[in-house]
N, CA, C and O of each residue as an XYZ file, in Angstrom:
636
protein
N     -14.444    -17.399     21.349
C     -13.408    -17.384     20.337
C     -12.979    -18.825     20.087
O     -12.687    -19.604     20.996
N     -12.965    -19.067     19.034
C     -12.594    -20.992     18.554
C     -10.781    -20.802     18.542
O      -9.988    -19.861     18.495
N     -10.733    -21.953     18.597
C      -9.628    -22.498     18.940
C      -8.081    -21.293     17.864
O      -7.010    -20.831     18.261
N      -8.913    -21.225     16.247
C      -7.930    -21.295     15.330
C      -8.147    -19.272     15.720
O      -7.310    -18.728     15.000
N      -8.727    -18.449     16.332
C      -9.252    -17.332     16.344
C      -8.286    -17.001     17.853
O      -8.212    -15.893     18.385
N      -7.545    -18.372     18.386
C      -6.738    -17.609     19.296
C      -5.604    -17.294     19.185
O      -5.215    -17.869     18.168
N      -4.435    -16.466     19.794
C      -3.767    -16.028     19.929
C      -2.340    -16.949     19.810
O      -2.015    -17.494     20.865
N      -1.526    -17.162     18.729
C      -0.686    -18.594     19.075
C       0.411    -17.979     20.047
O       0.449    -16.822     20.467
N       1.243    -18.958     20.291
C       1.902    -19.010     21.302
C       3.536    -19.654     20.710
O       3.640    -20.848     20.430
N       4.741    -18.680     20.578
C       5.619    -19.771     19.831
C       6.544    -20.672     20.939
O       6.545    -20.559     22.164
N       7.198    -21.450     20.232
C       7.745    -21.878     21.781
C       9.004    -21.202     22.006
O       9.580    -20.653     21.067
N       9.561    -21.199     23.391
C      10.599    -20.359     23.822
C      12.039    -19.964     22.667
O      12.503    -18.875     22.330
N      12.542    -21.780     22.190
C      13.552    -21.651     21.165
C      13.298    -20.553     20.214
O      14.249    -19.812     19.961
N      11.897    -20.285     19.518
C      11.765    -19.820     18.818
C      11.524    -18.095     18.611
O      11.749    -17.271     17.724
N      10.763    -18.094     20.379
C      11.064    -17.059     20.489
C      12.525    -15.979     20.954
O      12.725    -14.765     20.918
N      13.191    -16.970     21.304
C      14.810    -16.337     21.652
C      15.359    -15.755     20.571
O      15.975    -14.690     20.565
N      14.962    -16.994     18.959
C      15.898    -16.610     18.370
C      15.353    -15.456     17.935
O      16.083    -14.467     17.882
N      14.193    -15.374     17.605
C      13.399    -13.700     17.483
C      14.112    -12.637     18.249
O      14.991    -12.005     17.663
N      13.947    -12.480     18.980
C      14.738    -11.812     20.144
C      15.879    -11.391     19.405
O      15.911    -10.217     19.038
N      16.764    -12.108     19.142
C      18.104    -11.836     18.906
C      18.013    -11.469     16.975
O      18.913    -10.765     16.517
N      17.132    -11.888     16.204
C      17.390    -11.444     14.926
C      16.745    -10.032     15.253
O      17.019     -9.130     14.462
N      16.094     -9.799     16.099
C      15.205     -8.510     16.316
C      16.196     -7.145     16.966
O      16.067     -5.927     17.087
N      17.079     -8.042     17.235
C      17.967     -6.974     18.349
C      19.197     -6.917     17.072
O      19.698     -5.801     17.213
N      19.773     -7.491     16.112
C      20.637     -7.602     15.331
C      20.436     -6.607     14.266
O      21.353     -6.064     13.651
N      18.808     -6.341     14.034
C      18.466     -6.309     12.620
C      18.456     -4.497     13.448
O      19.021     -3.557     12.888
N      17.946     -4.389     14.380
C      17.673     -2.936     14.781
C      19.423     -2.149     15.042
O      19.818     -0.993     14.888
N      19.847     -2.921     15.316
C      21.555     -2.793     15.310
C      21.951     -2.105     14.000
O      22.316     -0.943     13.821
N      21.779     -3.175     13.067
C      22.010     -3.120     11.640
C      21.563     -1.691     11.284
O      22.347     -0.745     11.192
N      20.062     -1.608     11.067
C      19.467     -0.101     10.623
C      20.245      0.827     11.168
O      20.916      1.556     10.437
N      20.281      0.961     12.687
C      20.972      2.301     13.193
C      22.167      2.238     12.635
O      22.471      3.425     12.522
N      23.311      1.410     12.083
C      24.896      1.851     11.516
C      24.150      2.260     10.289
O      25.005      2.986      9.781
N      23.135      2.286      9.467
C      22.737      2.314      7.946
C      22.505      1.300      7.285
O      22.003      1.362      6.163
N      22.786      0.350      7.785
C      22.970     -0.837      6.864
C      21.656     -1.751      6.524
O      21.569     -2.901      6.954
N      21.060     -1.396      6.051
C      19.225     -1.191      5.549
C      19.348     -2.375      5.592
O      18.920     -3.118      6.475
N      20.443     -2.903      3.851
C      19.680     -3.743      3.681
C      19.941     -5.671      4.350
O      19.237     -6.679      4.291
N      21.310     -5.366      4.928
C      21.456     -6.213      5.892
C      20.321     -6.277      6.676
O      19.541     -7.163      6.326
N      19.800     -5.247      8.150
C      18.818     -5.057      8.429
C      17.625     -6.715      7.663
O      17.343     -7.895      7.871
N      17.428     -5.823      6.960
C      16.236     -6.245      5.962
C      16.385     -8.087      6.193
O      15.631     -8.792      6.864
N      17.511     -8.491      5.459
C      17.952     -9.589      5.132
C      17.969    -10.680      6.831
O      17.605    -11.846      6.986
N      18.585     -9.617      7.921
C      18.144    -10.182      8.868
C      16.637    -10.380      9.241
O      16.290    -11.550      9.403
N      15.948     -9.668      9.357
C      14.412     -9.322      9.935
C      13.616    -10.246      9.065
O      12.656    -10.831      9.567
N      14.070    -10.514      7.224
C      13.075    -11.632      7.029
C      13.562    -13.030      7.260
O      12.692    -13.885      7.096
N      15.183    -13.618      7.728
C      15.476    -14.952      8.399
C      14.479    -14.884      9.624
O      13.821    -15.826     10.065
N      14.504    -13.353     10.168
C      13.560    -13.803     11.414
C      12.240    -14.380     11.344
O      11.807    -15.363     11.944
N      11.612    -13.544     10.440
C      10.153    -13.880      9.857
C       9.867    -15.181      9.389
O       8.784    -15.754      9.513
N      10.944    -15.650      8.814
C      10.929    -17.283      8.118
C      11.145    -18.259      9.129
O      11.110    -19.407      8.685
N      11.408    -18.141     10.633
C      11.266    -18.621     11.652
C       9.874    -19.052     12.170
O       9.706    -20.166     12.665
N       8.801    -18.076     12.036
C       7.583    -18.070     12.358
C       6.731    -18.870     11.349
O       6.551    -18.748     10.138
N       6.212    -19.841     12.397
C       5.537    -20.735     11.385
C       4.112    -20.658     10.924
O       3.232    -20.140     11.611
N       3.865    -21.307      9.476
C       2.675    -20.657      9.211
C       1.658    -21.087      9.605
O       1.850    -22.211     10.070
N       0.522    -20.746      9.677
C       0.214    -19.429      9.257
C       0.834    -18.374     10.435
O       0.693    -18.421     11.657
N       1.664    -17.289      9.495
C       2.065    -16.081     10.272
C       1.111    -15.477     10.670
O       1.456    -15.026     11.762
N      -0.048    -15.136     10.430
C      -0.998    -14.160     10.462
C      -1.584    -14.255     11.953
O      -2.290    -13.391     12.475
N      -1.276    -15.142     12.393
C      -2.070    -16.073     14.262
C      -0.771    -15.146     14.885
O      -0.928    -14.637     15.995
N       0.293    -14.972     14.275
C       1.448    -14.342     15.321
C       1.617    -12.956     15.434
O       1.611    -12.334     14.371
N       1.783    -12.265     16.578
C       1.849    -10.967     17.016
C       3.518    -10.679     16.526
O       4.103     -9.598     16.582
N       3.917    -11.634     16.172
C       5.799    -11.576     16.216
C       5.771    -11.016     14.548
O       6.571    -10.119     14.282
N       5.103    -11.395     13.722
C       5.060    -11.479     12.639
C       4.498     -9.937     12.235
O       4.798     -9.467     11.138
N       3.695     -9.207     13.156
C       3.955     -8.130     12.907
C       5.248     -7.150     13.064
O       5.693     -6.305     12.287
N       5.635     -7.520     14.197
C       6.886     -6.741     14.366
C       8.055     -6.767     13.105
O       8.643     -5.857     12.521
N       8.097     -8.198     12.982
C       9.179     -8.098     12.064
C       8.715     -7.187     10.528
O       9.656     -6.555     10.047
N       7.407     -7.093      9.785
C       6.819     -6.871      8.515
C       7.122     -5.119      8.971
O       7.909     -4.550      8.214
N       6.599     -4.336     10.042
C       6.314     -3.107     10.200
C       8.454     -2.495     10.109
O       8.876     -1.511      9.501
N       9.228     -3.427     10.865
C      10.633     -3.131     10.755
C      10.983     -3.231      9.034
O      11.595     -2.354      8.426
N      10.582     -4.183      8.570
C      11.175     -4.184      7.347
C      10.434     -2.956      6.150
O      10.829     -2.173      5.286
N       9.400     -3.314      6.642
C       8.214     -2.102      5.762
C       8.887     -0.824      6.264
O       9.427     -0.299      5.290
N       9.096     -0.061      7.431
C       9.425      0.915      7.429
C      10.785      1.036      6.968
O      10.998      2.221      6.711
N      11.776      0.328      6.758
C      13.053      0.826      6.176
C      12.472      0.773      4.516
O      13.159      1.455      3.754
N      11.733      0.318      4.115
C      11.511      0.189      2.348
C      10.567      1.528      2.612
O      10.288      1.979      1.500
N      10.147      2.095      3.344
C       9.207      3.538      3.529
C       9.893      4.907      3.440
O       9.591      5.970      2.898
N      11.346      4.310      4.470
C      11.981      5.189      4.349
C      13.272      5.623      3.505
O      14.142      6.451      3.774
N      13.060      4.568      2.105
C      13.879      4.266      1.058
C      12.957      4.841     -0.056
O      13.419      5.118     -1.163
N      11.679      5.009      0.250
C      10.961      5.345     -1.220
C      10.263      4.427     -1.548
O       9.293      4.604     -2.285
N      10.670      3.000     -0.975
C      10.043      1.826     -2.096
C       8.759      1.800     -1.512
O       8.707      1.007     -0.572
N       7.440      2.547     -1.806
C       6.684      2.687     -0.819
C       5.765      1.310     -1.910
O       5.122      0.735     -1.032
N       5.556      0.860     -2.733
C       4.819     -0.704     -2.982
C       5.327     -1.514     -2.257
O       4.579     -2.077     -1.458
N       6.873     -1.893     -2.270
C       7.060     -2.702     -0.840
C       6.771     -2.580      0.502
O       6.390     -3.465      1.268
N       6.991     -1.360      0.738
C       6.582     -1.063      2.179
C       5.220     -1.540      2.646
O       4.877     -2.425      3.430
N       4.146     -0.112      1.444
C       2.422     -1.202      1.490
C       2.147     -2.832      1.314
O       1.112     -3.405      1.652
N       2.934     -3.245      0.906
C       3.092     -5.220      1.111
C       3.272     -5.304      2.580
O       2.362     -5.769      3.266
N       4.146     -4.977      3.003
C       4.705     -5.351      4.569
C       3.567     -4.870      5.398
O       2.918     -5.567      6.179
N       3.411     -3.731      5.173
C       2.525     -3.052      6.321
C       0.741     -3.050      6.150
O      -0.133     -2.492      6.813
N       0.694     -3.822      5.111
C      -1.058     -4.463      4.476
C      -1.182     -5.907      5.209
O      -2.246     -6.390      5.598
N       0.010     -6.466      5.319
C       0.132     -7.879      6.145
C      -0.217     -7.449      7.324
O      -1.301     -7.595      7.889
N       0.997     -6.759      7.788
C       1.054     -6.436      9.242
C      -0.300     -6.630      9.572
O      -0.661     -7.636     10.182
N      -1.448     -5.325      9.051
C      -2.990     -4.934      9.456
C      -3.500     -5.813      9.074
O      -4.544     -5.869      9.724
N      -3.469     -6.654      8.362
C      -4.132     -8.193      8.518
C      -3.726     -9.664      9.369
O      -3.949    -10.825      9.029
N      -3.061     -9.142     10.574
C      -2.796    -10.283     11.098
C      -3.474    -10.435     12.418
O      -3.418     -9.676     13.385
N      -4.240    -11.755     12.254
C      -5.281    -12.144     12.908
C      -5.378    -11.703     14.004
O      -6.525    -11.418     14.348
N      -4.086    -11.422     15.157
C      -4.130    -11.119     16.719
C      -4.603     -9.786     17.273
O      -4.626     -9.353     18.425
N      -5.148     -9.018     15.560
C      -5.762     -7.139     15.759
C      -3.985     -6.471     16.192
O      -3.850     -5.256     16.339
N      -2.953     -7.277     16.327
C      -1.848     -6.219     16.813
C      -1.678     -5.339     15.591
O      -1.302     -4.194     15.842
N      -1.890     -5.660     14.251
C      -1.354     -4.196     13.272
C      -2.239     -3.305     13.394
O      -2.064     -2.137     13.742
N      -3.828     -4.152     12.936
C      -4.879     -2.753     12.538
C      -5.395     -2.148     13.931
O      -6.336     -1.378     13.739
N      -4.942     -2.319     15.650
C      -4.884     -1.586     16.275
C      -3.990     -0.988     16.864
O      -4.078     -0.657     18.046
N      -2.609     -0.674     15.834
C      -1.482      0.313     16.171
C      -1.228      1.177     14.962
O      -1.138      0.916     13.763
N      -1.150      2.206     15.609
C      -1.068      3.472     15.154
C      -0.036      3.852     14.806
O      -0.107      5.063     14.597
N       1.145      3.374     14.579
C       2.055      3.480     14.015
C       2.049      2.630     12.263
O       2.575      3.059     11.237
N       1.436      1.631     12.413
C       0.872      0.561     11.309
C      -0.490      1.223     10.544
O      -1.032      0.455      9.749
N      -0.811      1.927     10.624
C      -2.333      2.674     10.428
C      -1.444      3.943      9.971
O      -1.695      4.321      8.827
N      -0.645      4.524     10.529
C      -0.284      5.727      9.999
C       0.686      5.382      8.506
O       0.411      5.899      7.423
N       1.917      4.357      8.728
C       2.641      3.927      7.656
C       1.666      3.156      6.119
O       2.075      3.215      4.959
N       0.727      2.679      6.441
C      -0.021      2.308      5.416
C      -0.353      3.206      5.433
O       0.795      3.635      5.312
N      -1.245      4.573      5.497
C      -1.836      5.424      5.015
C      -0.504      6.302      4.093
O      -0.435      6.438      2.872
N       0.331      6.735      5.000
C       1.531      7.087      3.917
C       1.904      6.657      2.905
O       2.340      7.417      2.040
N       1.836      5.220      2.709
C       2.284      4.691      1.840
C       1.073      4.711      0.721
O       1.462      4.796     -0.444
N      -0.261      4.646      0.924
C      -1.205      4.548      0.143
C      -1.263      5.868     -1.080
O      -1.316      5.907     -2.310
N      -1.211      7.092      0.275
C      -0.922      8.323     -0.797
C       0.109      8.317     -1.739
O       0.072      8.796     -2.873
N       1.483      7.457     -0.918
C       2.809      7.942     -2.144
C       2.081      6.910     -3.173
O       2.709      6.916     -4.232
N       1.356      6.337     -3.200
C       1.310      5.215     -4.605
C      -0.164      5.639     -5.022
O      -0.585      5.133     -6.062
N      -0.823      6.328     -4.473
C      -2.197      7.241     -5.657
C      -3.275      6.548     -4.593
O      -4.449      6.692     -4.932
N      -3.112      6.029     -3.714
C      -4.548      4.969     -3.418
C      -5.511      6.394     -2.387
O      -5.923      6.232     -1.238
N      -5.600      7.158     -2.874
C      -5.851      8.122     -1.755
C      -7.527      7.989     -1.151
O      -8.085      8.836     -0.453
N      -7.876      7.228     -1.434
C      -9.610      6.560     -0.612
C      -9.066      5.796      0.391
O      -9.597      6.089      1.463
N      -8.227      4.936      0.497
C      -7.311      4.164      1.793
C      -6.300      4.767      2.644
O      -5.990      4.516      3.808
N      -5.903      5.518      1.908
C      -4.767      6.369      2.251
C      -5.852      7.377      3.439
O      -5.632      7.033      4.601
N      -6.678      8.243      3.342
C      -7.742      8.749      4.030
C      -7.878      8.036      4.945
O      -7.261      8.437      5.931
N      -8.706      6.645      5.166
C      -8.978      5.937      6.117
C      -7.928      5.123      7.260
O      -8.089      4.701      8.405
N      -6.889      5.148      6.382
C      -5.664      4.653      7.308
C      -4.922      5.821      8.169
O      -4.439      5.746      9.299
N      -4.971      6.678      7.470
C      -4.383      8.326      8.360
C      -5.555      8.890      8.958
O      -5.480      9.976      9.531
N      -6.781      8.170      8.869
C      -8.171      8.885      9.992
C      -7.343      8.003     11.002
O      -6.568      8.463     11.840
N      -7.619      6.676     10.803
C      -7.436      5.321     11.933
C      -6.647      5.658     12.841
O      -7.056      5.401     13.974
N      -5.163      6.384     12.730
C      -4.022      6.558     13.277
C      -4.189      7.826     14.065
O      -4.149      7.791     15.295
N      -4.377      8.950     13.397
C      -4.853     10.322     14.025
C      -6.189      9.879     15.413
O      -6.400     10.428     16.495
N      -6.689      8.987     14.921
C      -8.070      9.008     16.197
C      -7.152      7.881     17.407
O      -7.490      7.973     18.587
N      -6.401      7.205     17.155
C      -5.322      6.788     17.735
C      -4.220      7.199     19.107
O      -4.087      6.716     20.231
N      -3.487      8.423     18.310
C      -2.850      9.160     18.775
C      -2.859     10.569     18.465
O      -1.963     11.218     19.005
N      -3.405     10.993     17.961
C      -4.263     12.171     17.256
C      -2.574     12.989     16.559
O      -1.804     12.167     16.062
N      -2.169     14.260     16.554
C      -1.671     14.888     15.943
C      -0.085     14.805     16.091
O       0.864     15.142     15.384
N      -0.206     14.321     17.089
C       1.618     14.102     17.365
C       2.110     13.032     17.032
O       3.333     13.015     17.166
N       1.355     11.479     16.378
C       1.800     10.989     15.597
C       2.379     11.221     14.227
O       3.139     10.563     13.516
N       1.685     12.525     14.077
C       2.387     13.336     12.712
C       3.824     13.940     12.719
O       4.477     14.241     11.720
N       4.249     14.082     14.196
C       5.288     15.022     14.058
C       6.622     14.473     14.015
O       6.807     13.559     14.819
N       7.715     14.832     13.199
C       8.817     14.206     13.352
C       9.445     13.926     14.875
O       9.280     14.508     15.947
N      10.213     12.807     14.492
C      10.908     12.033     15.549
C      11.571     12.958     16.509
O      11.230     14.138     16.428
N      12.468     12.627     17.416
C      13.609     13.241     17.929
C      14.892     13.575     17.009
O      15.755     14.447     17.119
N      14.710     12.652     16.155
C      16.274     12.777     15.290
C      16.124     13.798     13.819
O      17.003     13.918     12.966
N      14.730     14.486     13.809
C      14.565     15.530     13.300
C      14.541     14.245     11.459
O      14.861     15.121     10.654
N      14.478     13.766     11.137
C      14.734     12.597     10.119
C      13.384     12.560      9.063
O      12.277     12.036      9.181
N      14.190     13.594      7.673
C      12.780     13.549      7.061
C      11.643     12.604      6.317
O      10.652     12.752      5.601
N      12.194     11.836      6.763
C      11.728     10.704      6.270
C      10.532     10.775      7.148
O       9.405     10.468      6.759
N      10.795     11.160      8.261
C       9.494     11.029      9.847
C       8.494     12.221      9.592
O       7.456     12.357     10.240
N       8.860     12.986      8.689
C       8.082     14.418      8.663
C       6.274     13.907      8.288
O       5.843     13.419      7.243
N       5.838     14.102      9.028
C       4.622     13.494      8.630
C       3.543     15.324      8.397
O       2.335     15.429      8.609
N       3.944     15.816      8.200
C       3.082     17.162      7.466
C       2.236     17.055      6.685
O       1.025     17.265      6.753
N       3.310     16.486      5.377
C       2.663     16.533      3.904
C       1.096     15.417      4.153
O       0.091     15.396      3.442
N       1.345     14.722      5.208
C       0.362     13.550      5.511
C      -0.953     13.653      6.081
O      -2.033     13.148      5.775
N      -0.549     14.517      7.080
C      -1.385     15.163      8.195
C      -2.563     16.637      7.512
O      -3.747     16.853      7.769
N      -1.621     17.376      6.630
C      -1.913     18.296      5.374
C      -3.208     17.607      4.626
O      -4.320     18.130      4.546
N      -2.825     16.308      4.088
C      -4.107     16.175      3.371
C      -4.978     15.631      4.670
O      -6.032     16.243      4.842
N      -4.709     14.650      5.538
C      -6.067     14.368      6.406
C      -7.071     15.570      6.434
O      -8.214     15.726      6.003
N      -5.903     16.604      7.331
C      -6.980     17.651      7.049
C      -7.693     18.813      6.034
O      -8.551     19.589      6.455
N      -7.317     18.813      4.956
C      -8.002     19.195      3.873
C      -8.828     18.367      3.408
O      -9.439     18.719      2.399
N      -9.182     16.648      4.149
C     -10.372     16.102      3.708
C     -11.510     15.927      4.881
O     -12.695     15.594      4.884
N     -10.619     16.291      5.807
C     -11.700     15.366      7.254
C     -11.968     16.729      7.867
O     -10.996     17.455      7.662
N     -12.654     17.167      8.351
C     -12.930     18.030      9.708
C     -12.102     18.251     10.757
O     -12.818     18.470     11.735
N     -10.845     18.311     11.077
C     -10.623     17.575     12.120
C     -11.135     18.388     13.598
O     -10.882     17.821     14.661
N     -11.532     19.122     13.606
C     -12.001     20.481     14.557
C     -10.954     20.957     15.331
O     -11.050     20.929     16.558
N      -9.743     21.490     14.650
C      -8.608     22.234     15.098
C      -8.669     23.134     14.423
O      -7.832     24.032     14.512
């Protein structure tokens, strides 16, 4: 692996303050307050220097902000956030299954349903069927049915 293909490393300052916009912004969401949230999580992101795509941090923050615009409807923003995420160099988006499942959701709400397929295979072979199922907080936004519904009316799944 060459030098630019490794894994960066931020330095401590930078990662603290992550830490703390990360712990603020998750604060924020749980009272409701989206879009504060939001407003925090991308000061955090604008911390991380570029290229973001070398940073594992840089997913976290895109998949937090993408999922509150997911669970607002704005699903073109969301697919921005969570198309980054799965393109960032360290494999942390396109091998989590939570990032594989939210882009595939998002692909269907906006018509892309050839990606939308392959991103809800990716996630299901992942964590297979209980990534579909709503949360603990019963929150329909989490209902992943309608999602899971088409996987399998296209794929086999042998259930």
């Amino acid at each position: 692996m060459g030098a630019s293909e490794e894994k960066e490393e931020l330095p401590l300052e930078v990662q603290e303050a992550l830490d703390e916009a990360a712990t603020v912004g998750n604060q924020l969401e749980e009272e409701g307050r989206y879009e504060e949230a939001i407003q925090v999580w991308q000061k955090g992101l604008a911390l991380i220097p570029q290229p973001q795509q070398f940073y594992e941090e840089t997913v976290w923050f895109l998949a937090a902000i993408g999922d509150v615009y997911f669970q607002k409807g704005m699903y073109e923003k969301a697919h921005e956030c969570f198309d980054k995420a799965r393109a960032n160099i360290t494999g942390a988006g396109y091998s989590n299954p939570f990032i594989m499942l939210r882009l595939g959701e998002c692909c269907l709400e906006i018509g892309d349903e050839k990606n939308a397929l392959e991103y809800l295979l990716r996630a299901y072979m992942f964590e297979g069927k209980e990534l579909f199922e709503p949360d603990e907080d019963n929150c329909p936004e989490d209902n992943g049915e309608k999602y899971f519904d088409f996987l399998r009316t296209h794929i086999d799944l042998g259930e």
